[in-house]
PDB file of C-alpha atoms in Angstrom:
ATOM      1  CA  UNK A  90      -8.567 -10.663 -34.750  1.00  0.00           C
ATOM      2  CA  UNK A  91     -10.735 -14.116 -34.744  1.00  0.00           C
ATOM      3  CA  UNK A  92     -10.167 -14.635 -31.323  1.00  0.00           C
ATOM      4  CA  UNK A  93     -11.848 -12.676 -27.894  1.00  0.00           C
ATOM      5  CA  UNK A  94     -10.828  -9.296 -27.548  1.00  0.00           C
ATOM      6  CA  UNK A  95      -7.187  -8.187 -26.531  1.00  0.00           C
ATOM      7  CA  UNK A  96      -8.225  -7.207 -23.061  1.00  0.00           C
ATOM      8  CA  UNK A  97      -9.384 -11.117 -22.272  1.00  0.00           C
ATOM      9  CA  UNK A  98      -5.649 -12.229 -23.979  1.00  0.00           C
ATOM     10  CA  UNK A  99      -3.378 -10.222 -22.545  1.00  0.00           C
ATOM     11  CA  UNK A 100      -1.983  -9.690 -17.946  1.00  0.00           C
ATOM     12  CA  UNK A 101      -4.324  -6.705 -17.594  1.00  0.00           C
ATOM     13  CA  UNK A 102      -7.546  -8.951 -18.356  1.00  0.00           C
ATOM     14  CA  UNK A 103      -6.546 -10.800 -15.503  1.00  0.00           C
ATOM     15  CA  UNK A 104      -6.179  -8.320 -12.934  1.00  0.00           C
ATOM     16  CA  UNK A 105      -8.344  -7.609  -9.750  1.00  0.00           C
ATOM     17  CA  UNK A 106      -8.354  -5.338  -6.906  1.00  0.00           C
ATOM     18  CA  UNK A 107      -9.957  -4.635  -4.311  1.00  0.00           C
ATOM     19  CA  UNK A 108     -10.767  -0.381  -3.233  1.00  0.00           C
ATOM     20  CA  UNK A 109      -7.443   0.452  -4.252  1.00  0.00           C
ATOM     21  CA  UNK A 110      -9.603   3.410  -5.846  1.00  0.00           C
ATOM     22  CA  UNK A 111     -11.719   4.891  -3.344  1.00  0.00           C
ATOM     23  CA  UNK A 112     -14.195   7.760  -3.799  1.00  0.00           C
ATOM     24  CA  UNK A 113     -11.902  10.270  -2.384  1.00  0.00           C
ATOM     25  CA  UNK A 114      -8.685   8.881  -4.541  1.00  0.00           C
ATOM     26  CA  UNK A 115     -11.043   8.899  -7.897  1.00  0.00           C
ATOM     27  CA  UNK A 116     -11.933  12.818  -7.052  1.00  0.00           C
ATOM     28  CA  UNK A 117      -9.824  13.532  -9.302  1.00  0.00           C
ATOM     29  CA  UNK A 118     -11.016  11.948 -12.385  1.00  0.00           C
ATOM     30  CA  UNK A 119     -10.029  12.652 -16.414  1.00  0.00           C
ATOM     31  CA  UNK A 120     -12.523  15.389 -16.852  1.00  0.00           C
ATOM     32  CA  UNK A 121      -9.652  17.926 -15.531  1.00  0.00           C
ATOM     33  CA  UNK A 122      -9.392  20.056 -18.644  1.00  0.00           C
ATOM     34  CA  UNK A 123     -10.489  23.333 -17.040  1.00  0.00           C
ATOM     35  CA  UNK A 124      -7.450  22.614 -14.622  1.00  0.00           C
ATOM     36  CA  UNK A 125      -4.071  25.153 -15.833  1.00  0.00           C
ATOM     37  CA  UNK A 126      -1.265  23.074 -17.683  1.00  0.00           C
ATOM     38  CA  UNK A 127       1.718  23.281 -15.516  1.00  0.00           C
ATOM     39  CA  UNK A 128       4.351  21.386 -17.381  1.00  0.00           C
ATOM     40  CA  UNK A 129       7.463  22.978 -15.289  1.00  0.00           C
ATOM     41  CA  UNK A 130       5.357  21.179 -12.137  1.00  0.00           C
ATOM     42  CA  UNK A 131       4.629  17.439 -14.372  1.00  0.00           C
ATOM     43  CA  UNK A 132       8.696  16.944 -15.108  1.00  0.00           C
ATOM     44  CA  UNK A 133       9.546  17.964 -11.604  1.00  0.00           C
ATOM     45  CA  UNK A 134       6.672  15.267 -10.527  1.00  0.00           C
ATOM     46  CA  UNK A 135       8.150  12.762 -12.850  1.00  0.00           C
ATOM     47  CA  UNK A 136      11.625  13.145 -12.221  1.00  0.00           C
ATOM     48  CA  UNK A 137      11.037  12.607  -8.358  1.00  0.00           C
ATOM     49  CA  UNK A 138       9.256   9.549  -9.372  1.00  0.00           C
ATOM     50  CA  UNK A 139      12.149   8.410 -10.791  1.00  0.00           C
ATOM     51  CA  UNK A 140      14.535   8.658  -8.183  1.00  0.00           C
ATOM     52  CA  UNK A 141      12.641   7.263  -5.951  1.00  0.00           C
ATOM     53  CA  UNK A 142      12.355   4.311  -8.405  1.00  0.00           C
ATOM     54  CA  UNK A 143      16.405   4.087  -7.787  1.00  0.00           C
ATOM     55  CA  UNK A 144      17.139   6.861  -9.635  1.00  0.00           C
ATOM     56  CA  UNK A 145      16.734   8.713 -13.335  1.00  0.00           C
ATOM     57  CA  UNK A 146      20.115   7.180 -14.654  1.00  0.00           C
ATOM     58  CA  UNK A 147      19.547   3.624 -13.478  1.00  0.00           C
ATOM     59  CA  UNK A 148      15.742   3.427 -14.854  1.00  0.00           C
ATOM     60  CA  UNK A 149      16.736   4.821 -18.108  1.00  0.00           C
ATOM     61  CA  UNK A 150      20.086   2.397 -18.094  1.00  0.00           C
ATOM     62  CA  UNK A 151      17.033  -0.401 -17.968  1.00  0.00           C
ATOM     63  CA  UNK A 152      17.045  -1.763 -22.531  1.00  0.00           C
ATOM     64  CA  UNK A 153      14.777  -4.613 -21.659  1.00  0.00           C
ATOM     65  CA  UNK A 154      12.294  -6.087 -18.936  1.00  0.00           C
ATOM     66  CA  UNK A 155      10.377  -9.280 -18.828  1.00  0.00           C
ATOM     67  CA  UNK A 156       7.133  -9.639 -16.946  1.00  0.00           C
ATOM     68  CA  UNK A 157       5.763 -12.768 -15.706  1.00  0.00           C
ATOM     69  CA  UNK A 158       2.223 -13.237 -14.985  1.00  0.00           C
ATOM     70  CA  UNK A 159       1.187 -15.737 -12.145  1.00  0.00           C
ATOM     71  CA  UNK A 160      -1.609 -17.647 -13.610  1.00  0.00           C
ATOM     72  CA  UNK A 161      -5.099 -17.723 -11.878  1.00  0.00           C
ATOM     73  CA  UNK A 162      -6.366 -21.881 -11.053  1.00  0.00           C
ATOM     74  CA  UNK A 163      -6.208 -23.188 -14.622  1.00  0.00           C
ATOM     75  CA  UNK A 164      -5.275 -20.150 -16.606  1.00  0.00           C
ATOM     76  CA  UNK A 165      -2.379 -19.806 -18.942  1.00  0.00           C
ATOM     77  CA  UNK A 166       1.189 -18.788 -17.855  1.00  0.00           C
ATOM     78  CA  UNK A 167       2.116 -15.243 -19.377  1.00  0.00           C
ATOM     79  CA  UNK A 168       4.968 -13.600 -20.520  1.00  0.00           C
ATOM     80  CA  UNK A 169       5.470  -9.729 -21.566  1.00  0.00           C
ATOM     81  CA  UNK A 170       8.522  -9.474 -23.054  1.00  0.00           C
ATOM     82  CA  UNK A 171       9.865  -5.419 -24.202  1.00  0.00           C
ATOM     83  CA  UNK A 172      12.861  -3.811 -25.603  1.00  0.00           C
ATOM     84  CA  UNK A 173      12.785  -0.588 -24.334  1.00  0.00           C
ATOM     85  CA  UNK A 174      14.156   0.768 -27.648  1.00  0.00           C
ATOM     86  CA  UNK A 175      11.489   1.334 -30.116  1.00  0.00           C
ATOM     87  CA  UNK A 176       9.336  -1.169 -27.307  1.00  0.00           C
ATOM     88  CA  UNK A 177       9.389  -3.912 -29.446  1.00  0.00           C
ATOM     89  CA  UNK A 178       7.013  -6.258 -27.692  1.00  0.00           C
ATOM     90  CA  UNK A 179       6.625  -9.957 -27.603  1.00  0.00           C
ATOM     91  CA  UNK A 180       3.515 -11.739 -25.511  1.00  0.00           C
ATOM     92  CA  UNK A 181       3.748 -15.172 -24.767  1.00  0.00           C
ATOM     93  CA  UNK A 182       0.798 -17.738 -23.195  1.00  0.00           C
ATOM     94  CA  UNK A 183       0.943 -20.660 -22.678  1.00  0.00           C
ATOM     95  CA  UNK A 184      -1.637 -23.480 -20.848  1.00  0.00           C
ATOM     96  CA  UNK A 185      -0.461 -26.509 -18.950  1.00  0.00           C
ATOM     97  CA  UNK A 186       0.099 -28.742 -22.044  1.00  0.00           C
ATOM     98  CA  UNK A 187       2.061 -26.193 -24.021  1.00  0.00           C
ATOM     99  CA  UNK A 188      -0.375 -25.169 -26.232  1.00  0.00           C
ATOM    100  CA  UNK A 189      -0.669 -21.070 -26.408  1.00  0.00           C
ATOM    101  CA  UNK A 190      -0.055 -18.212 -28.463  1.00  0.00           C
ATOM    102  CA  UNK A 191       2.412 -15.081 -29.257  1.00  0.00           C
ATOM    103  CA  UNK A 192       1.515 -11.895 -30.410  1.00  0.00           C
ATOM    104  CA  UNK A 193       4.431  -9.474 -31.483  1.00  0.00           C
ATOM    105  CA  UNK A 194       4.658  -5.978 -32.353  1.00  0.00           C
ATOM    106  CA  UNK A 195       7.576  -4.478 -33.571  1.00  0.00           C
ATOM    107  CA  UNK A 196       7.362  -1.067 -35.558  1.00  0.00           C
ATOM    108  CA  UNK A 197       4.877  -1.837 -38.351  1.00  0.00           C
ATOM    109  CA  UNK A 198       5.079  -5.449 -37.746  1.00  0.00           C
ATOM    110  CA  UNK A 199       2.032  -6.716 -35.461  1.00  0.00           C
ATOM    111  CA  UNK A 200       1.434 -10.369 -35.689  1.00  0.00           C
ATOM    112  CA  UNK A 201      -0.081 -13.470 -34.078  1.00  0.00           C
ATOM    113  CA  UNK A 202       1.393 -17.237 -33.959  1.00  0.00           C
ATOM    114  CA  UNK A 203      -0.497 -20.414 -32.563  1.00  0.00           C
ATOM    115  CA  UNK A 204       2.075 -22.540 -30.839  1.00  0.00           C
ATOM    116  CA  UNK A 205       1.840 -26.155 -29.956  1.00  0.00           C
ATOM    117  CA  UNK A 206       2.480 -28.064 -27.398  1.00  0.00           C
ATOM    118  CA  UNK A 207       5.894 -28.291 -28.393  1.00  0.00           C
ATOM    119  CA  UNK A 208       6.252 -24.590 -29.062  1.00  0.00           C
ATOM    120  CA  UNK A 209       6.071 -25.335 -32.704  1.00  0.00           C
ATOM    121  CA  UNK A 210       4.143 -22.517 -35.093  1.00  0.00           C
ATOM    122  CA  UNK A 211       0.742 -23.662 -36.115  1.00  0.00           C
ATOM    123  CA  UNK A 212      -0.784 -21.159 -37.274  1.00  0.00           C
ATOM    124  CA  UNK A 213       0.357 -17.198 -38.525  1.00  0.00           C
ATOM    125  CA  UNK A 214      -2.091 -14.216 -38.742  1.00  0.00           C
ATOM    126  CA  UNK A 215      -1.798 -10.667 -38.930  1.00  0.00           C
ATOM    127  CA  UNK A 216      -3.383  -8.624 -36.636  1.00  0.00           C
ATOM    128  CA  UNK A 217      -5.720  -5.984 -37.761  1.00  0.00           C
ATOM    129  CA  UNK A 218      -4.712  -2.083 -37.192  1.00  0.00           C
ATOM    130  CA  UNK A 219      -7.183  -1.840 -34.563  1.00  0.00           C
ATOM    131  CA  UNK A 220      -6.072  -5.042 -32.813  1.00  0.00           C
ATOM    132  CA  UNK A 221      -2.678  -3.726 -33.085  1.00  0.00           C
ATOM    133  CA  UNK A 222      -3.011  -0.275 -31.330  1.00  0.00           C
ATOM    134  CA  UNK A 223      -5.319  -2.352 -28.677  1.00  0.00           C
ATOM    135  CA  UNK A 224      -2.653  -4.057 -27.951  1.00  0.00           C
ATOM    136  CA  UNK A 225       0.515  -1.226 -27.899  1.00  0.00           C
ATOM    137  CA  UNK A 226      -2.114   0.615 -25.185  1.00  0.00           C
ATOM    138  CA  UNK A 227      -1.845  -2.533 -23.357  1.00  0.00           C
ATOM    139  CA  UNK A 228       1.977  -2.701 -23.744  1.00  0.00           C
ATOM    140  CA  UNK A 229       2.627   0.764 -22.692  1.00  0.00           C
ATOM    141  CA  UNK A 230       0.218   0.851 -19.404  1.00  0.00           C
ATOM    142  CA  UNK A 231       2.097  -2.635 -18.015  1.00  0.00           C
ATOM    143  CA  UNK A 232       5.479  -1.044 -18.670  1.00  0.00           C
ATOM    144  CA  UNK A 233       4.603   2.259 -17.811  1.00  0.00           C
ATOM    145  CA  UNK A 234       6.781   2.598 -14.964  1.00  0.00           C
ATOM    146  CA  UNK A 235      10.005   1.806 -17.251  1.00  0.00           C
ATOM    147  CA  UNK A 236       8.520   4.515 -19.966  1.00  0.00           C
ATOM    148  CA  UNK A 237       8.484   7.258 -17.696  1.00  0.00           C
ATOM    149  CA  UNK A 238      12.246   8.601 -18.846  1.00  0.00           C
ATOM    150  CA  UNK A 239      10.799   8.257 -22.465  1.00  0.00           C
ATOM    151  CA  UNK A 240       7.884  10.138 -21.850  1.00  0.00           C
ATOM    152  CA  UNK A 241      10.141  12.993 -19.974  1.00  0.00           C
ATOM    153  CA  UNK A 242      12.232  13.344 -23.378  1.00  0.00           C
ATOM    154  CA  UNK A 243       9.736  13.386 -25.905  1.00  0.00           C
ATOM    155  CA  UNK A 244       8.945  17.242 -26.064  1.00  0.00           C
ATOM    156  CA  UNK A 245       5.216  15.076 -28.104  1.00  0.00           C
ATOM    157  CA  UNK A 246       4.686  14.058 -24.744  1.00  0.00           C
ATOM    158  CA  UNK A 247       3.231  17.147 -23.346  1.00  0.00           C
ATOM    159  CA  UNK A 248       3.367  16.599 -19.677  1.00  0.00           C
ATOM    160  CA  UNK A 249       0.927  18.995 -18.194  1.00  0.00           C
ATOM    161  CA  UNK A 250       0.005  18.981 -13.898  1.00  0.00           C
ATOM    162  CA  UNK A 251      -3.851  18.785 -13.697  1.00  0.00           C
ATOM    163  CA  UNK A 252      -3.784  19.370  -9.720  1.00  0.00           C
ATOM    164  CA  UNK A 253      -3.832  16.559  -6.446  1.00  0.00           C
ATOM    165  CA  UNK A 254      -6.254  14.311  -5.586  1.00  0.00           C
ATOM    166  CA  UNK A 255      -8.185  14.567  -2.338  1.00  0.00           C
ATOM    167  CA  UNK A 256      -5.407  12.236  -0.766  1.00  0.00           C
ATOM    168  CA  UNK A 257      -2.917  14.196  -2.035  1.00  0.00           C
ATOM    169  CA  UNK A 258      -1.140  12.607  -5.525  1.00  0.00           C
ATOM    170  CA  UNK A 259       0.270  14.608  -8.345  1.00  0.00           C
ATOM    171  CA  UNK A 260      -1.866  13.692 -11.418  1.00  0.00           C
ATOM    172  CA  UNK A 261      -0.022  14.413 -14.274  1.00  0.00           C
ATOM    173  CA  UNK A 262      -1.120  14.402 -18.409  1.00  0.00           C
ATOM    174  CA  UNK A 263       0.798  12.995 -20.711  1.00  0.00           C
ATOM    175  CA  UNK A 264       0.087  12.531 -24.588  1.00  0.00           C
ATOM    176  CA  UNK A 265       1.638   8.571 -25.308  1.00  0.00           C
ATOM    177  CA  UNK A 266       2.466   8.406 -29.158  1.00  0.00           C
ATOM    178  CA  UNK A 267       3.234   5.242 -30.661  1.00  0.00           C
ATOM    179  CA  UNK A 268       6.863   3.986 -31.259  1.00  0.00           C
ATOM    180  CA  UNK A 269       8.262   5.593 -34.008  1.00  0.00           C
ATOM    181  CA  UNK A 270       7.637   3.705 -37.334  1.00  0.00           C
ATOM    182  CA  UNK A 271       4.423   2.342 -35.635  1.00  0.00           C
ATOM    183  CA  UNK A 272       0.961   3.052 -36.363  1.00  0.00           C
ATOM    184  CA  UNK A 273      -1.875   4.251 -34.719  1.00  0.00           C
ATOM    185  CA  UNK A 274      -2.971   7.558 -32.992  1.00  0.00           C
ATOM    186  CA  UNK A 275      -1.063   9.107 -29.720  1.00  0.00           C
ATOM    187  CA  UNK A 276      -3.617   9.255 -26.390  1.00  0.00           C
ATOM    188  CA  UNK A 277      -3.693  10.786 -23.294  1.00  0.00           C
ATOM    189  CA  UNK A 278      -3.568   9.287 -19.977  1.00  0.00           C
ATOM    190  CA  UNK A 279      -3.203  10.723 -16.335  1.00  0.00           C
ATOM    191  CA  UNK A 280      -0.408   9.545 -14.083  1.00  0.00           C
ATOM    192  CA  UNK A 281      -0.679   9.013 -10.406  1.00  0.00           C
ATOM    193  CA  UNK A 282       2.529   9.820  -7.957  1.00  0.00           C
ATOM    194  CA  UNK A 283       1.933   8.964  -4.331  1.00  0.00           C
ATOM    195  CA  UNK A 284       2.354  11.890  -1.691  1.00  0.00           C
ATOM    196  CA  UNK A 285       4.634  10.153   0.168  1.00  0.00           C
ATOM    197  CA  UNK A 286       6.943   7.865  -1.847  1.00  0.00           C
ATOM    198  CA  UNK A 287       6.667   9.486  -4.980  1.00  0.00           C
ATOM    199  CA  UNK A 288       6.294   6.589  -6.878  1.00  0.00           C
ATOM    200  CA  UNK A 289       3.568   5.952  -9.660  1.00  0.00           C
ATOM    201  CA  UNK A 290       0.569   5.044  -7.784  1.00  0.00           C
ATOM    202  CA  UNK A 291      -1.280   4.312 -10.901  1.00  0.00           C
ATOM    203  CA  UNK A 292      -2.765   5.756 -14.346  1.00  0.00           C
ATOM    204  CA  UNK A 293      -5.992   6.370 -15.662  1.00  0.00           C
ATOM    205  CA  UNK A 294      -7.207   7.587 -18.637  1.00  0.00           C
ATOM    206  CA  UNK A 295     -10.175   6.674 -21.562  1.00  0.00           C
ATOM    207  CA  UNK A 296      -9.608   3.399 -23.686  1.00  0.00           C
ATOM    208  CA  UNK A 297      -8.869   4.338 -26.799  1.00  0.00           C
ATOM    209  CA  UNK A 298      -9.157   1.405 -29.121  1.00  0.00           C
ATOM    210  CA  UNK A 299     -11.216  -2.001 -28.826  1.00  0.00           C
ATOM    211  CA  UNK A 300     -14.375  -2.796 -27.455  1.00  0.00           C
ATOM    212  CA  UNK A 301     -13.994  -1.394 -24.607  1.00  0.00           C
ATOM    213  CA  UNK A 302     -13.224   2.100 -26.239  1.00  0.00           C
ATOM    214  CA  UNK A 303     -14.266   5.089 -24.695  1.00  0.00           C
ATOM    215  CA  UNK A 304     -14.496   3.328 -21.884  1.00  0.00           C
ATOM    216  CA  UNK A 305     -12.888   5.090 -18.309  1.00  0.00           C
ATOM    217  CA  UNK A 306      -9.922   2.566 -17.065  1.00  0.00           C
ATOM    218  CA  UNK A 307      -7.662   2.878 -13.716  1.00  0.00           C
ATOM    219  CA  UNK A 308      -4.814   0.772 -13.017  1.00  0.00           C
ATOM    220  CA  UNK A 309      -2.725   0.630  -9.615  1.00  0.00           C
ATOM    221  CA  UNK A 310       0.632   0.093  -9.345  1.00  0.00           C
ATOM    222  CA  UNK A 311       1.256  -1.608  -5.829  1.00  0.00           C
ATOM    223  CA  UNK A 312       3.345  -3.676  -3.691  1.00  0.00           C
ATOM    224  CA  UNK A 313       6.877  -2.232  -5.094  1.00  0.00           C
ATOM    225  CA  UNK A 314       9.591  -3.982  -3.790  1.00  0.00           C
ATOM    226  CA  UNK A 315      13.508  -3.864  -5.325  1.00  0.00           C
ATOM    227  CA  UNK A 316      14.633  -5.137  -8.303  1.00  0.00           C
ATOM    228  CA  UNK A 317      18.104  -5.265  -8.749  1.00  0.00           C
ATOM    229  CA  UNK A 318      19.189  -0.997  -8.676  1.00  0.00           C
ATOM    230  CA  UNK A 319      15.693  -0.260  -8.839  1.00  0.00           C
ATOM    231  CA  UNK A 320      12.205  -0.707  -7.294  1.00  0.00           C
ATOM    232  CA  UNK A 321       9.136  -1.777  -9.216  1.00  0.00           C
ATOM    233  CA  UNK A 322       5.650  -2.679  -8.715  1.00  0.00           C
ATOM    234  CA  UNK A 323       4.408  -6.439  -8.069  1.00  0.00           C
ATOM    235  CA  UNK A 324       1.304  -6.084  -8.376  1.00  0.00           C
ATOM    236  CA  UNK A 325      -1.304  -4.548 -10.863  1.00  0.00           C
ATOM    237  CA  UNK A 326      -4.704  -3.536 -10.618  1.00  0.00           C
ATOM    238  CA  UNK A 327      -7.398  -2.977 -13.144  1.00  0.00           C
ATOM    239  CA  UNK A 328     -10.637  -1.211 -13.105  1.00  0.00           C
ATOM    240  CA  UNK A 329     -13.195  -0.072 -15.657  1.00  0.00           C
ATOM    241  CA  UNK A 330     -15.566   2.526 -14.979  1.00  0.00           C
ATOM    242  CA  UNK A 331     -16.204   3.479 -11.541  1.00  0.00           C
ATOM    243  CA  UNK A 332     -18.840   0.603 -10.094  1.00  0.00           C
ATOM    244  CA  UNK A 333     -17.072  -2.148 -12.188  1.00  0.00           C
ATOM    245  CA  UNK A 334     -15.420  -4.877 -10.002  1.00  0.00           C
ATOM    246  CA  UNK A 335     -11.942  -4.331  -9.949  1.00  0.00           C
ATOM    247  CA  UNK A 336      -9.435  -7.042 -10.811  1.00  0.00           C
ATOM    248  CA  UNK A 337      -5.604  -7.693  -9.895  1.00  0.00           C
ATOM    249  CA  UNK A 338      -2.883  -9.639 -10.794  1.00  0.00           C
ATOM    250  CA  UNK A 339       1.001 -10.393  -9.408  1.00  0.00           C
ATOM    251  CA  UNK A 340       4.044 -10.431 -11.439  1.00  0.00           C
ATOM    252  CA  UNK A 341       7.365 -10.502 -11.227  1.00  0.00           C
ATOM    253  CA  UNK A 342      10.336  -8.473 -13.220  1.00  0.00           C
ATOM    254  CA  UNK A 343      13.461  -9.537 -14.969  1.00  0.00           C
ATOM    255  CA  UNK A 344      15.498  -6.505 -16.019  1.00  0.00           C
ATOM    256  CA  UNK A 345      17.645  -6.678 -18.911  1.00  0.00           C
ATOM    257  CA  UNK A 346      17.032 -10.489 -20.226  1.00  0.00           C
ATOM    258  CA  UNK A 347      18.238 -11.730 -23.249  1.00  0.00           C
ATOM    259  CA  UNK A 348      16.016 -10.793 -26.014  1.00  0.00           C
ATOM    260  CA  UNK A 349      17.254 -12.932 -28.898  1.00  0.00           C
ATOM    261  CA  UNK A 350      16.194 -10.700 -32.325  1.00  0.00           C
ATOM    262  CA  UNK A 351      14.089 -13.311 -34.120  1.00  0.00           C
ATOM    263  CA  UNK A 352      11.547 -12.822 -30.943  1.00  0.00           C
ATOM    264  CA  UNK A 353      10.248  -9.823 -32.529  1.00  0.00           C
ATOM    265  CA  UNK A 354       9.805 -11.143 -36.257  1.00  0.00           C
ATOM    266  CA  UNK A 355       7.472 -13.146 -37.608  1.00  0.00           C
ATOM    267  CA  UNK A 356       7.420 -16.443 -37.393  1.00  0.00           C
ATOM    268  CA  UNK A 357       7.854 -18.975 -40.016  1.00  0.00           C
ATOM    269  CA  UNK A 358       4.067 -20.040 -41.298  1.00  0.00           C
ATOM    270  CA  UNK A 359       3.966 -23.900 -41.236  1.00  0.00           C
ATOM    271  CA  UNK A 360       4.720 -25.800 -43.821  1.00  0.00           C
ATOM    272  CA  UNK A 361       1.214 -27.077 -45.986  1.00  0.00           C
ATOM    273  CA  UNK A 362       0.824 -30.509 -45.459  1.00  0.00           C
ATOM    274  CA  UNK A 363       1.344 -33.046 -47.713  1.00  0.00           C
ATOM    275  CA  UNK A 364      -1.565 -34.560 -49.475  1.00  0.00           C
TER     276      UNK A 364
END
């Protein structure tokens, strides 16, 4: 990709927090693999989680969400834009004068458009594998709390419960495999349910892709308020590595927008011009 790396592009690489993870809540961290499986004990975790969300039916009723990013002084507005189904994904930015960017990804389509100020295509560029599975990771952590009733029916998912924290939350595995007729590798990452209301608290796991592979993350779901049937999280937080400064960003959810098809194709290149 010829630009910066995924992570400064896309809503997580604004995020910041501050001591949502303390020392006691980081206890337990993703070296849990002497821990015993309990997969009976992850489902039953995950499908409280999801009626406490507004319920197992209405989440998984959910095809499509929109996410809007507030922008930090300056920055660009954002727009995270999934079909549930087969999470076709469309990113939008934008800065003040229209000028921005999309990135889709859509099966084994993963592409980038410069816009203009206008909206107009300027530019068309196909992301590199890599840049494409940086970005699906990306995808799947923001929408995580919609995936949930996927992850519950794919028997790939291996949900596995690795124990409680030293405040109390479920931490539950989970093996995330790319959308079907999408490349890349699947990867693990632990889930977070709070003691009390059951919801995700947040997820944590190793990067797996990009520069930042390798590299431990944590992001906190907080400040989940209703939407529509159910209740989501309005803000995200984002942490790398235990003594990096956290960052955090607020959003806010459409469920079930119109999704016109041609958002997740690629964009007409522009024409050459004429000499």
């Amino acid at each position: 990709m010829r630009r910066v790396g995924w992570l400064e592009l896309g809503a997580l690489s604004s995020l910041v927090l501050a001591g949502a993870w303390t020392a006691g809540a980081r206890a337990q961290d993703v070296d849990d693999e002497g821990l015993p499986a309990a997969p009976g004990e992850a489902r039953t975790v995950v499908g409280k989680s999801l009626e406490a969300m507004g319920g197992a039916e209405a989440v998984g009723a959910v095809r499509a969400a929109a996410i809007a990013i507030e922008p930090a002084e300056g920055g660009p507005r954002e727009r995270h834009s999934l079909r549930l189904e087969g999470r076709l994904f469309h990113y939008q930015s934008r800065h003040a004068g229209g000028t921005g960017f999309d990135i889709v990804l859509a099966r084994d389509l993963a592409v980038l458009s410069d816009r203009g100020p206008e909206g107009q295509v300027t530019y068309v560029e196909d992301l590199a594998a890599d840049d494409a599975r940086e970005g699906g990771y990306e995808r799947d952590v923001l929408f995580m709390p919609l995936l949930l009733p996927a992850l519950l029916a794919d028997a790939r998912a291996q949900l596995d419960h690795r124990g409680k924290t030293t405040t109390g939350e479920d931490v539950v595995r989970a093996l995330v495999h790319p959308p079907e007729g999408a490349a890349g590798e699947p990867y693990y990452l632990r889930l977070r349910f709070d003691p009390e209301t059951r919801l995700l608290s947040g997820v944590m796991g190793a990067i797996p892709v990009g520069r930042d592979a390798g590299r431990k993350r944590y992001v906190t779901f907080l400040d989940w308020r209703p939407v529509g049937k159910l209740k989501l999280p309005h803000k995200f937080v984002d942490k790398r590595d235990k003594d990096a400064p956290p960052r955090e960003v607020v959003i806010a959810w459409t469920l079930d927008p119109e999704l016109p098809a041609d958002l997740f194709t690629r964009p007409a290149a522009p024409a050459p011009r004429a000499e």
